Coordinates of N, CA and C and ligand atoms in Angstrom, one line a residue:
T1 N 51.1 195.3 80.7 CA 51.8 196.6 80.7 C 53.3 196.4 80.7
A2 N 54.0 197.4 80.2 CA 55.4 197.3 80.0 C 56.1 197.3 81.4
A3 N 57.3 196.7 81.5 CA 58.1 196.8 82.7 C 58.5 198.2 83.0
P4 N 58.6 198.6 84.2 CA 59.1 200.0 84.5 C 60.4 200.2 83.9
A5 N 60.7 201.5 83.6 CA 62.1 201.8 83.2 C 63.1 201.5 84.3
L6 N 64.3 201.2 83.9 CA 65.4 201.0 84.9 C 65.5 202.3 85.7
L7 N 65.7 203.4 85.0 CA 65.7 204.7 85.7 C 64.6 205.6 85.2
E8 N 63.9 206.3 86.1 CA 62.9 207.3 85.6 C 63.1 208.5 86.5
L9 N 63.2 209.7 85.9 CA 63.2 210.9 86.6 C 61.9 211.6 86.2
R10 N 61.1 212.0 87.3 CA 59.8 212.5 87.1 C 59.7 213.9 87.6
D11 N 59.6 214.9 86.7 CA 59.3 216.3 87.1 C 60.3 216.8 88.1
L12 N 61.6 216.5 87.9 CA 62.6 216.9 88.9 C 62.8 218.4 88.9
R13 N 62.7 219.0 90.1 CA 63.1 220.4 90.3 C 64.2 220.4 91.3
V14 N 65.4 220.9 90.9 CA 66.6 220.9 91.8 C 67.1 222.4 91.9
F15 N 67.4 222.8 93.1 CA 67.9 224.1 93.4 C 69.3 224.1 94.0
Y16 N 70.1 225.1 93.6 CA 71.3 225.4 94.4 C 71.0 226.8 95.0
G17 N 70.7 226.8 96.3 CA 70.3 228.0 96.9 C 69.0 228.5 96.2
A18 N 69.1 229.7 95.7 CA 67.9 230.3 95.0 C 67.9 230.0 93.5
I19 N 69.0 229.4 93.0 CA 69.1 229.1 91.6 C 68.4 227.8 91.3
E20 N 67.4 227.8 90.4 CA 66.7 226.6 90.0 C 67.4 226.0 88.8
A21 N 68.2 224.9 89.0 CA 69.0 224.3 88.0 C 68.2 223.4 87.1
L22 N 67.3 222.6 87.7 CA 66.4 221.8 87.0 C 64.9 222.2 87.3
K23 N 64.2 222.5 86.2 CA 62.9 223.1 86.3 C 61.8 222.1 85.9
G24 N 61.9 220.9 86.3 CA 60.9 219.9 85.9 C 61.4 219.0 84.8
V25 N 62.4 218.2 85.1 CA 63.0 217.3 84.1 C 62.4 215.9 84.2
N26 N 62.0 215.4 83.0 CA 61.4 214.1 82.9 C 62.4 213.3 81.9
L27 N 62.8 212.1 82.4 CA 63.7 211.4 81.6 C 63.6 209.9 82.0
S28 N 63.7 209.0 81.0 CA 63.8 207.6 81.4 C 64.9 206.9 80.6
V29 N 65.4 205.9 81.3 CA 66.4 205.0 80.7 C 65.9 203.6 80.9
R30 N 65.8 202.9 79.8 CA 65.3 201.5 79.8 C 66.5 200.6 80.0
E31 N 66.2 199.4 80.5 CA 67.3 198.4 80.7 C 68.0 198.1 79.3
G32 N 69.3 198.2 79.4 CA 70.1 197.8 78.2 C 70.4 199.0 77.3
E33 N 69.8 200.1 77.5 CA 70.0 201.3 76.6 C 71.3 202.0 76.9
V34 N 71.7 202.8 75.9 CA 72.6 203.9 76.2 C 71.8 205.2 75.9
V35 N 71.7 206.0 76.8 CA 71.0 207.3 76.7 C 72.0 208.5 76.8
A36 N 72.0 209.4 75.9 CA 72.9 210.5 75.9 C 72.2 211.8 76.4
L37 N 72.8 212.5 77.2 CA 72.2 213.8 77.7 C 73.1 214.9 77.2
L38 N 72.5 215.7 76.3 CA 73.3 216.8 75.7 C 72.7 218.1 76.1
G39 N 73.5 219.2 75.9 CA 73.1 220.5 76.2 C 74.3 221.4 76.4
A40 N 74.0 222.7 76.3 CA 75.1 223.7 76.5 C 75.6 223.7 77.9
N41 N 76.7 224.4 78.1 CA 77.2 224.6 79.5 C 76.1 225.2 80.4
G42 N 75.9 224.7 81.5 CA 75.0 225.2 82.5 C 73.6 224.8 82.3
A43 N 73.3 223.9 81.3 CA 71.9 223.5 81.0 C 71.4 222.6 82.1
G44 N 72.2 222.0 82.9 CA 71.8 221.1 84.0 C 72.1 219.7 83.8
K45 N 73.0 219.3 83.0 CA 73.3 217.9 82.7 C 73.9 217.3 83.9
S46 N 75.0 217.9 84.5 CA 75.6 217.3 85.6 C 74.7 217.3 86.8
T47 N 73.9 218.3 87.0 CA 72.9 218.3 88.0 C 71.9 217.1 87.9
T48 N 71.5 216.8 86.7 CA 70.6 215.7 86.5 C 71.3 214.4 87.0
L49 N 72.6 214.2 86.6 CA 73.3 213.0 87.0 C 73.5 212.9 88.5
R50 N 73.8 214.1 89.1 CA 74.0 214.1 90.6 C 72.7 213.8 91.3
T51 N 71.6 214.2 90.7 CA 70.3 213.9 91.4 C 70.0 212.4 91.2
A52 N 70.3 211.9 90.1 CA 70.0 210.4 89.9 C 70.9 209.6 90.8
S53 N 72.1 210.0 91.1 CA 73.0 209.2 91.9 C 72.9 209.6 93.4
G54 N 72.0 210.5 93.7 CA 71.7 210.8 95.1 C 72.6 211.8 95.8
M55 N 73.6 212.4 95.0 CA 74.4 213.4 95.5 C 73.7 214.7 95.8
L56 N 72.6 214.9 95.1 CA 71.7 216.0 95.3 C 70.3 215.5 95.5
S57 N 69.5 216.2 96.4 CA 68.1 215.9 96.6 C 67.2 216.8 95.8
P58 N 66.2 216.3 95.1 CA 65.3 217.3 94.4 C 64.4 218.0 95.4
R59 N 64.1 219.3 95.1 CA 63.1 220.0 95.8 C 61.7 219.3 95.7
S60 N 61.5 218.9 94.4 CA 60.3 218.1 94.2 C 60.5 217.2 93.0
G61 N 59.6 216.3 92.8 CA 59.8 215.3 91.8 C 60.3 214.0 92.3
E62 N 60.5 213.0 91.5 CA 60.8 211.7 91.9 C 62.0 211.1 91.1
V63 N 62.8 210.3 91.8 CA 63.8 209.4 91.1 C 63.4 208.0 91.3
L64 N 63.1 207.3 90.3 CA 62.7 205.9 90.4 C 63.6 204.9 89.8
L65 N 64.0 203.8 90.5 CA 64.8 202.8 89.9 C 63.9 201.5 89.9
R66 N 63.7 201.0 88.7 CA 62.7 199.9 88.5 C 61.4 200.2 89.2
G67 N 61.0 201.4 89.1 CA 59.7 201.8 89.7 C 59.7 202.1 91.2
E68 N 60.8 202.0 91.8 CA 60.9 202.2 93.3 C 61.5 203.6 93.5
R69 N 60.9 204.4 94.4 CA 61.5 205.7 94.7 C 62.9 205.6 95.4
I70 N 63.9 206.3 94.9 CA 65.2 206.3 95.5 C 65.7 207.6 95.8
D71 N 64.9 208.7 95.5 CA 65.4 210.0 95.9 C 65.4 210.1 97.4
G72 N 66.4 210.8 98.0 CA 66.5 210.9 99.4 C 67.4 209.8 100.0
I73 N 67.8 208.8 99.2 CA 68.7 207.8 99.7 C 70.1 208.3 99.5
K74 N 71.0 208.2 100.5 CA 72.4 208.7 100.3 C 73.2 208.0 99.3
P75 N 74.1 208.7 98.6 CA 74.8 208.0 97.5 C 75.6 206.8 97.9
H76 N 76.2 206.7 99.1 CA 76.9 205.5 99.4 C 76.0 204.3 99.6
N77 N 74.7 204.6 100.0 CA 73.7 203.5 100.0 C 73.2 203.2 98.7
L78 N 73.1 204.2 97.8 CA 72.6 204.0 96.4 C 73.4 203.0 95.6
V79 N 74.7 202.9 96.0 CA 75.6 202.0 95.3 C 75.0 200.6 95.4
R80 N 74.4 200.3 96.5 CA 73.7 199.0 96.8 C 72.6 198.8 95.8
F81 N 72.0 199.8 95.3 CA 70.9 199.7 94.4 C 71.3 199.5 93.0
G82 N 72.6 199.6 92.8 CA 73.1 199.3 91.4 C 73.3 200.5 90.5
I83 N 73.6 201.6 91.2 CA 73.9 202.8 90.3 C 75.4 203.2 90.6
G84 N 76.1 203.3 89.5 CA 77.5 203.7 89.5 C 77.7 205.0 88.9
H85 N 78.4 206.0 89.5 CA 78.5 207.3 89.0 C 80.0 207.6 88.8
V86 N 80.3 208.0 87.5 CA 81.7 208.5 87.2 C 81.5 210.0 87.1
P87 N 81.9 210.7 88.1 CA 81.7 212.2 88.1 C 82.6 212.9 87.1
E88 N 82.3 214.1 86.8 CA 83.1 215.0 86.0 C 84.5 215.1 86.7
G89 N 85.5 215.1 85.9 CA 86.9 215.3 86.4 C 87.6 214.1 87.0
R90 N 86.9 212.9 86.9 CA 87.5 211.6 87.2 C 87.8 211.4 88.6
R91 N 88.6 212.2 89.3 CA 88.9 212.0 90.7 C 89.3 210.6 91.1
V92 N 90.4 210.1 90.5 CA 91.0 208.9 91.0 C 91.8 209.2 92.3
F93 N 92.1 208.1 93.0 CA 92.9 208.3 94.2 C 94.3 208.3 93.8
A94 N 95.0 209.5 93.9 CA 96.3 209.7 93.3 C 97.4 208.9 93.9
R95 N 97.3 208.7 95.2 CA 98.3 208.0 96.0 C 98.1 206.5 96.1
M96 N 97.0 206.1 95.5 CA 96.8 204.6 95.5 C 97.1 204.0 94.1
T97 N 97.5 202.8 94.1 CA 97.8 202.1 92.8 C 96.5 201.9 92.1
V98 N 96.6 201.5 90.8 CA 95.5 201.2 89.9 C 94.6 200.1 90.6
R99 N 95.3 199.1 91.1 CA 94.6 197.9 91.7 C 93.8 198.4 92.9
E100 N 94.5 199.2 93.8 CA 93.8 199.7 95.0 C 92.6 200.6 94.7
N101 N 92.8 201.4 93.6 CA 91.7 202.2 93.2 C 90.5 201.4 92.8
L102 N 90.8 200.3 92.0 CA 89.7 199.4 91.6 C 89.1 198.7 92.8
E103 N 89.9 198.3 93.8 CA 89.4 197.7 95.0 C 88.4 198.6 95.7
M104 N 88.8 199.9 95.7 CA 87.9 200.9 96.4 C 86.5 200.9 95.8
G105 N 86.4 200.6 94.5 CA 85.1 200.7 93.9 C 84.2 199.5 94.3
A106 N 84.8 198.5 95.0 CA 84.0 197.3 95.4 C 83.6 197.4 96.8
Y107 N 83.6 198.7 97.4 CA 83.5 198.8 98.8 C 82.1 198.3 99.3
R108 N 81.2 198.1 98.4 CA 79.9 197.7 98.9 C 79.9 196.1 99.2
F109 N 80.9 195.5 98.7 CA 81.0 194.0 98.9 C 82.1 193.8 100.0
K110 N 82.0 192.6 100.6 CA 82.9 192.2 101.7 C 84.3 192.2 101.1
S111 N 84.5 191.8 99.9 CA 85.8 191.8 99.3 C 85.7 192.0 97.8
P112 N 86.7 192.6 97.2 CA 86.6 192.8 95.7 C 86.5 191.5 95.0
D113 N 85.7 191.5 93.9 CA 85.5 190.3 93.1 C 86.6 190.2 92.1
Q114 N 87.5 189.2 92.2 CA 88.6 189.0 91.3 C 88.2 188.8 89.9
D115 N 87.1 188.1 89.7 CA 86.6 187.9 88.3 C 86.2 189.2 87.7
E116 N 85.6 190.1 88.5 CA 85.2 191.4 88.0 C 86.5 192.2 87.7
M117 N 87.5 192.1 88.5 CA 88.7 192.9 88.2 C 89.3 192.4 86.9
D118 N 89.3 191.1 86.7 CA 89.9 190.5 85.5 C 89.1 191.0 84.3
R119 N 87.7 191.0 84.4 CA 86.9 191.5 83.3 C 87.3 193.0 83.0
I120 N 87.5 193.8 84.0 CA 87.9 195.2 83.8 C 89.2 195.3 83.2
F121 N 90.2 194.5 83.7 CA 91.5 194.5 83.1 C 91.4 194.0 81.6
G122 N 90.4 193.2 81.3 CA 90.2 192.8 79.9 C 89.7 193.9 79.1
L123 N 88.8 194.7 79.6 CA 88.3 195.8 78.9 C 89.3 196.9 78.7
F124 N 90.2 197.1 79.8 CA 91.2 198.1 79.8 C 92.6 197.5 79.9
P125 N 93.1 196.9 78.9 CA 94.5 196.3 79.0 C 95.5 197.3 79.6
R126 N 95.3 198.6 79.3 CA 96.3 199.6 79.8 C 96.3 199.6 81.3
L127 N 95.2 199.4 81.9 CA 95.1 199.3 83.4 C 95.8 198.1 83.9
A128 N 95.6 197.0 83.2 CA 96.3 195.7 83.6 C 97.8 195.9 83.6
E129 N 98.3 196.5 82.5 CA 99.7 196.8 82.4 C 100.2 197.7 83.6
R130 N 99.4 198.5 84.0 CA 99.8 199.5 85.0 C 99.2 199.3 86.4
S131 N 98.9 198.0 86.7 CA 98.1 197.8 87.9 C 98.8 198.2 89.2
S132 N 100.2 198.3 89.2 CA 100.9 198.7 90.4 C 101.3 200.2 90.3
Q133 N 100.9 200.9 89.2 CA 101.3 202.3 89.1 C 100.3 203.2 89.9
L134 N 100.9 204.3 90.5 CA 100.0 205.2 91.3 C 99.0 205.9 90.4
G135 N 97.8 206.0 90.8 CA 96.7 206.7 90.1 C 97.1 208.1 89.6
G136 N 97.8 208.8 90.4 CA 98.1 210.2 90.1 C 99.2 210.3 89.0
T137 N 99.8 209.2 88.6 CA 100.9 209.3 87.6 C 100.3 208.8 86.3
L138 N 99.0 208.4 86.2 CA 98.4 208.0 84.9 C 98.2 209.2 84.0
S139 N 98.1 208.9 82.7 CA 97.7 210.0 81.8 C 96.2 210.3 82.0
G140 N 95.7 211.4 81.4 CA 94.3 211.7 81.6 C 93.4 210.6 81.1
G141 N 93.7 210.0 79.9 CA 92.9 209.0 79.4 C 92.9 207.7 80.3
E142 N 94.0 207.4 80.8 CA 94.1 206.3 81.7 C 93.4 206.5 83.0
Q143 N 93.4 207.8 83.5 CA 92.6 208.1 84.7 C 91.1 207.9 84.4
Q144 N 90.7 208.3 83.2 CA 89.3 208.2 82.9 C 88.9 206.7 82.9
M145 N 89.8 205.9 82.3 CA 89.6 204.4 82.2 C 89.5 203.9 83.7
L146 N 90.4 204.4 84.5 CA 90.4 203.9 85.9 C 89.1 204.3 86.6
A147 N 88.7 205.5 86.4 CA 87.4 206.0 87.0 C 86.2 205.1 86.6
I148 N 86.2 204.8 85.3 CA 85.1 203.9 84.8 C 85.3 202.5 85.4
G149 N 86.5 202.0 85.4 CA 86.7 200.7 86.0 C 86.4 200.6 87.4
R150 N 86.7 201.7 88.2 CA 86.4 201.7 89.6 C 84.9 201.6 89.8
A151 N 84.1 202.4 89.0 CA 82.7 202.3 89.1 C 82.1 200.9 88.8
L152 N 82.7 200.3 87.8 CA 82.3 199.0 87.4 C 82.5 197.9 88.5
M153 N 83.5 198.1 89.3 CA 83.8 197.2 90.4 C 82.6 197.1 91.4
G154 N 81.8 198.1 91.4 CA 80.6 198.1 92.2 C 79.4 197.3 91.6
K155 N 79.7 196.7 90.4 CA 78.7 196.0 89.6 C 77.4 196.7 89.4
P156 N 77.5 197.9 88.9 CA 76.3 198.7 88.7 C 75.4 198.1 87.5
E157 N 74.1 198.2 87.6 CA 73.2 197.9 86.5 C 73.2 199.1 85.6
L158 N 73.3 200.3 86.2 CA 73.2 201.6 85.5 C 74.5 202.4 85.8
L159 N 75.2 202.7 84.8 CA 76.4 203.5 84.9 C 76.1 205.0 84.4
L160 N 76.4 205.9 85.3 CA 76.2 207.3 85.0 C 77.5 207.9 84.7
L161 N 77.7 208.5 83.5 CA 79.0 209.0 83.1 C 78.9 210.5 82.8
D162 N 79.8 211.3 83.5 CA 79.7 212.7 83.3 C 81.0 213.2 82.5
E163 N 80.7 213.4 81.2 CA 81.8 213.9 80.3 C 83.1 213.1 80.3
P164 N 82.9 211.8 79.9 CA 84.1 211.0 79.9 C 85.2 211.4 78.9
S165 N 84.8 212.2 77.9 CA 85.8 212.7 76.9 C 86.5 213.9 77.2
M166 N 86.1 214.5 78.4 CA 86.7 215.9 78.7 C 88.2 215.9 78.8
G167 N 88.8 216.8 78.0 CA 90.2 217.1 78.0 C 91.1 216.0 77.4
L168 N 90.4 215.1 76.7 CA 91.2 213.9 76.1 C 91.4 214.1 74.6
A169 N 92.5 213.6 74.1 CA 92.8 213.6 72.7 C 91.8 212.8 71.9
P170 N 91.5 213.2 70.7 CA 90.5 212.5 69.9 C 90.7 210.9 69.8
L171 N 91.9 210.5 69.7 CA 92.1 209.0 69.6 C 91.8 208.3 70.9
V172 N 92.1 209.0 72.0 CA 91.7 208.4 73.3 C 90.2 208.4 73.5
V173 N 89.6 209.5 73.1 CA 88.1 209.6 73.2 C 87.5 208.4 72.4
Q174 N 88.0 208.2 71.2 CA 87.6 207.1 70.4 C 87.7 205.8 71.1
Q175 N 88.8 205.5 71.8 CA 89.0 204.3 72.5 C 88.0 204.2 73.7
I176 N 87.8 205.3 74.4 CA 86.9 205.2 75.5 C 85.5 204.9 75.1
F177 N 85.1 205.5 74.0 CA 83.7 205.2 73.5 C 83.6 203.8 73.0
E178 N 84.6 203.2 72.4 CA 84.6 201.8 72.0 C 84.4 200.9 73.2
I179 N 85.1 201.3 74.3 CA 85.0 200.5 75.5 C 83.6 200.6 76.1
L180 N 83.1 201.8 76.1 CA 81.7 202.0 76.6 C 80.7 201.2 75.8
R181 N 80.9 201.1 74.5 CA 80.0 200.2 73.7 C 80.1 198.8 74.2
E182 N 81.3 198.3 74.5 CA 81.5 197.0 74.9 C 80.9 196.7 76.3
I183 N 81.1 197.7 77.2 CA 80.5 197.6 78.5 C 79.0 197.5 78.4
N184 N 78.4 198.3 77.5 CA 77.0 198.2 77.3 C 76.6 196.8 76.7
Q185 N 77.3 196.4 75.8 CA 77.0 195.1 75.2 C 77.2 193.9 76.2
Q186 N 78.0 194.1 77.2 CA 78.1 193.1 78.3 C 77.0 193.2 79.3
G187 N 76.1 194.2 79.1 CA 74.9 194.2 80.0 C 74.7 195.4 80.9
T188 N 75.6 196.4 80.8 CA 75.4 197.6 81.7 C 74.7 198.7 80.9
T189 N 73.6 199.2 81.5 CA 72.9 200.3 81.0 C 73.6 201.6 81.3
V190 N 73.6 202.5 80.3 CA 74.4 203.7 80.4 C 73.6 205.0 80.2
L191 N 73.8 206.0 81.1 CA 73.3 207.3 80.9 C 74.6 208.2 80.9
L192 N 74.7 208.9 79.8 CA 76.0 209.6 79.5 C 75.8 211.1 79.2
V193 N 76.5 211.9 80.0 CA 76.5 213.3 79.7 C 77.7 213.6 78.8
E194 N 77.5 214.3 77.7 CA 78.7 214.6 76.8 C 78.6 216.0 76.1
Q195 N 79.7 216.7 76.1 CA 79.8 217.8 75.2 C 80.1 217.4 73.8
N196 N 80.7 216.2 73.6 CA 81.0 215.6 72.3 C 79.8 214.9 71.8
A197 N 78.9 215.8 71.2 CA 77.5 215.2 70.9 C 77.6 214.2 69.8
A198 N 78.5 214.4 68.8 CA 78.6 213.5 67.7 C 78.9 212.1 68.2
Q199 N 80.0 212.0 69.0 CA 80.4 210.7 69.6 C 79.3 210.1 70.4
A200 N 78.7 210.9 71.3 CA 77.7 210.4 72.2 C 76.5 209.8 71.4
L201 N 76.1 210.5 70.4 CA 74.9 210.1 69.6 C 75.2 208.9 68.7
Q202 N 76.4 208.7 68.4 CA 76.8 207.5 67.6 C 76.7 206.3 68.5
L203 N 77.0 206.5 69.8 CA 77.0 205.3 70.7 C 75.5 205.1 71.2
A204 N 74.8 206.2 71.4 CA 73.5 206.1 72.1 C 72.4 205.5 71.3
D205 N 71.4 205.0 72.0 CA 70.1 204.6 71.4 C 69.2 205.8 71.3
R206 N 69.2 206.6 72.4 CA 68.3 207.7 72.5 C 69.0 208.9 73.1
G207 N 68.5 210.1 72.9 CA 69.2 211.2 73.5 C 68.2 212.3 74.0
Y208 N 68.6 213.0 75.0 CA 67.8 214.1 75.5 C 68.6 215.4 75.4
V209 N 68.0 216.5 75.0 CA 68.7 217.8 74.9 C 68.1 218.6 76.0
L210 N 69.0 219.1 76.9 CA 68.5 220.0 78.0 C 68.8 221.4 77.6
E211 N 67.9 222.3 77.9 CA 68.1 223.7 77.7 C 67.6 224.4 79.0
T212 N 68.5 225.1 79.7 CA 68.2 225.8 80.9 C 67.3 225.1 81.8
G213 N 67.7 223.9 82.1 CA 67.0 223.1 83.2 C 65.7 222.4 82.7
T214 N 65.4 222.4 81.4 CA 64.2 221.6 81.0 C 64.6 220.8 79.8
V215 N 63.9 219.7 79.5 CA 64.1 218.9 78.3 C 63.5 219.6 77.1
A216 N 64.4 220.0 76.2 CA 63.9 220.6 75.0 C 63.6 219.6 73.9
M217 N 64.3 218.5 73.8 CA 64.0 217.5 72.8 C 64.4 216.1 73.4
H218 N 63.6 215.1 73.0 CA 64.1 213.7 73.3 C 63.6 212.9 72.1
E219 N 64.6 212.1 71.6 CA 64.4 211.4 70.3 C 65.3 210.2 70.3
E220 N 65.1 209.3 69.3 CA 66.1 208.4 68.9 C 67.4 209.1 68.6
A221 N 68.5 208.5 68.9 CA 69.8 209.2 68.6 C 70.0 209.5 67.2
S222 N 69.5 208.6 66.3 CA 69.7 208.8 64.9 C 68.9 210.0 64.4
A223 N 67.7 210.2 65.0 CA 66.9 211.3 64.6 C 67.5 212.6 65.1
L224 N 68.1 212.6 66.3 CA 68.8 213.8 66.8 C 70.0 214.1 65.9
L225 N 70.8 213.1 65.5 CA 71.9 213.3 64.7 C 71.6 214.0 63.4
A226 N 70.3 213.7 62.9 CA 69.9 214.2 61.6 C 69.2 215.5 61.8
D227 N 68.9 215.9 63.0 CA 68.1 217.1 63.2 C 68.9 218.4 63.0
P228 N 68.4 219.3 62.1 CA 69.1 220.5 61.8 C 69.4 221.4 63.0
R229 N 68.5 221.4 64.0 CA 68.7 222.3 65.2 C 69.8 221.7 66.0
V230 N 69.8 220.4 66.1 CA 70.9 219.7 66.9 C 72.2 219.9 66.2
R231 N 72.2 219.7 64.9 CA 73.4 219.8 64.1 C 74.0 221.3 64.3
A232 N 73.1 222.2 64.2 CA 73.6 223.6 64.3 C 74.1 223.9 65.7
A233 N 73.4 223.5 66.7 CA 73.7 223.9 68.1 C 74.8 223.0 68.7
Y234 N 74.8 221.7 68.4 CA 75.7 220.8 69.2 C 76.7 220.1 68.3
L235 N 76.6 220.1 67.0 CA 77.5 219.4 66.2 C 78.4 220.4 65.3
G236 N 78.3 221.7 65.7 CA 79.1 222.7 65.1 C 78.9 222.9 63.7
E237 N 77.6 222.7 63.2 CA 77.3 223.0 61.8 C 76.5 224.3 61.7
I238 N 76.6 224.9 60.6 CA 75.9 226.2 60.4 C 74.6 225.9 59.5
Ligands
ATP301 P1 78.6 222.0 82.2 O1 78.7 221.3 81.0 O2 79.1 223.4 82.2 O3 79.0 221.3 83.4 P2 75.8 221.3 82.9 O4 74.8 221.2 81.9 O5 76.4 220.1 83.5 O6 77.0 222.3 82.4 P3 75.2 222.0 85.6 O7 76.6 221.8 86.1 O8 74.2 220.9 86.0 O9 75.2 222.2 84.1 O10 74.7 223.4 86.1 C1 73.3 223.8 86.0 C2 73.1 225.2 86.6 O11 73.3 225.1 88.1 C3 74.1 226.2 86.2 O12 73.5 227.5 86.1 C4 75.2 226.3 87.3 O13 75.8 227.5 87.4 C5 74.4 225.9 88.5 N1 75.2 225.2 89.5 C6 75.8 224.0 89.3 N2 76.5 223.6 90.4 C7 76.3 224.6 91.3 C8 76.7 224.7 92.6 N3 77.4 223.8 93.3 N4 76.3 225.9 93.3 C9 75.5 226.8 92.6 N5 75.1 226.7 91.4 C10 75.5 225.6 90.7

């Protein structure tokens, strides 16, 4: 039998009060993959990531990491299980330097791993140049890089990214996606929420399309890129 998926979401139902945001979501991410999660505003993409990272608890259903139930474990403990979450809106520590922000990402270890910091500075030379600059004074793109770098300092096997391209200029988006490809090639599995469906599907191996809290489609990324419904709804084509 095949090895269990790195991450598996089984029939997840998640509520905000009386609002049912996820109505039975099934999704899996295999080790080494990049999986893109697409969908309109309010479809439940962020809710799916928040449930996978333990920020939200499902009303029913299961979250499994390598076949082990992890739903109900608090997010700060989940870091120990190898899940890194870069939430929407980046949220770097504005009054801490770049280096201090990165060190914060290593809080699950006794001390930050200098080799890991060097690897991150290698991925993001801009952060290396600005290691003593305060987080709040970085550009939007640099803050996104810092948020990703901070998550990597926790040495996650699985990186959850919520709209890394949000509010960034096309050239910066391009750079961030190139770095994500490199991060994946260096061994980190990625589950990515994106409004920028074209970019996301070019990077991803597979994709899921969420519609009002359920999975409407899941396919190889190349098949989704070629699908007329996806092209019309998410790639801005008529
Ligand atoms: P977006 O791209 O706009 O962030 P999304 O696909 O990530 O959309 P979610 O943020 O997961 O969607 O929201 C799914 C549903 O849950 C929406 O109807 C939203 O209004 C609702 N929702 C999200 N967060 C909350 C909250 N904190 N309280 C109440 N309802 C919420």
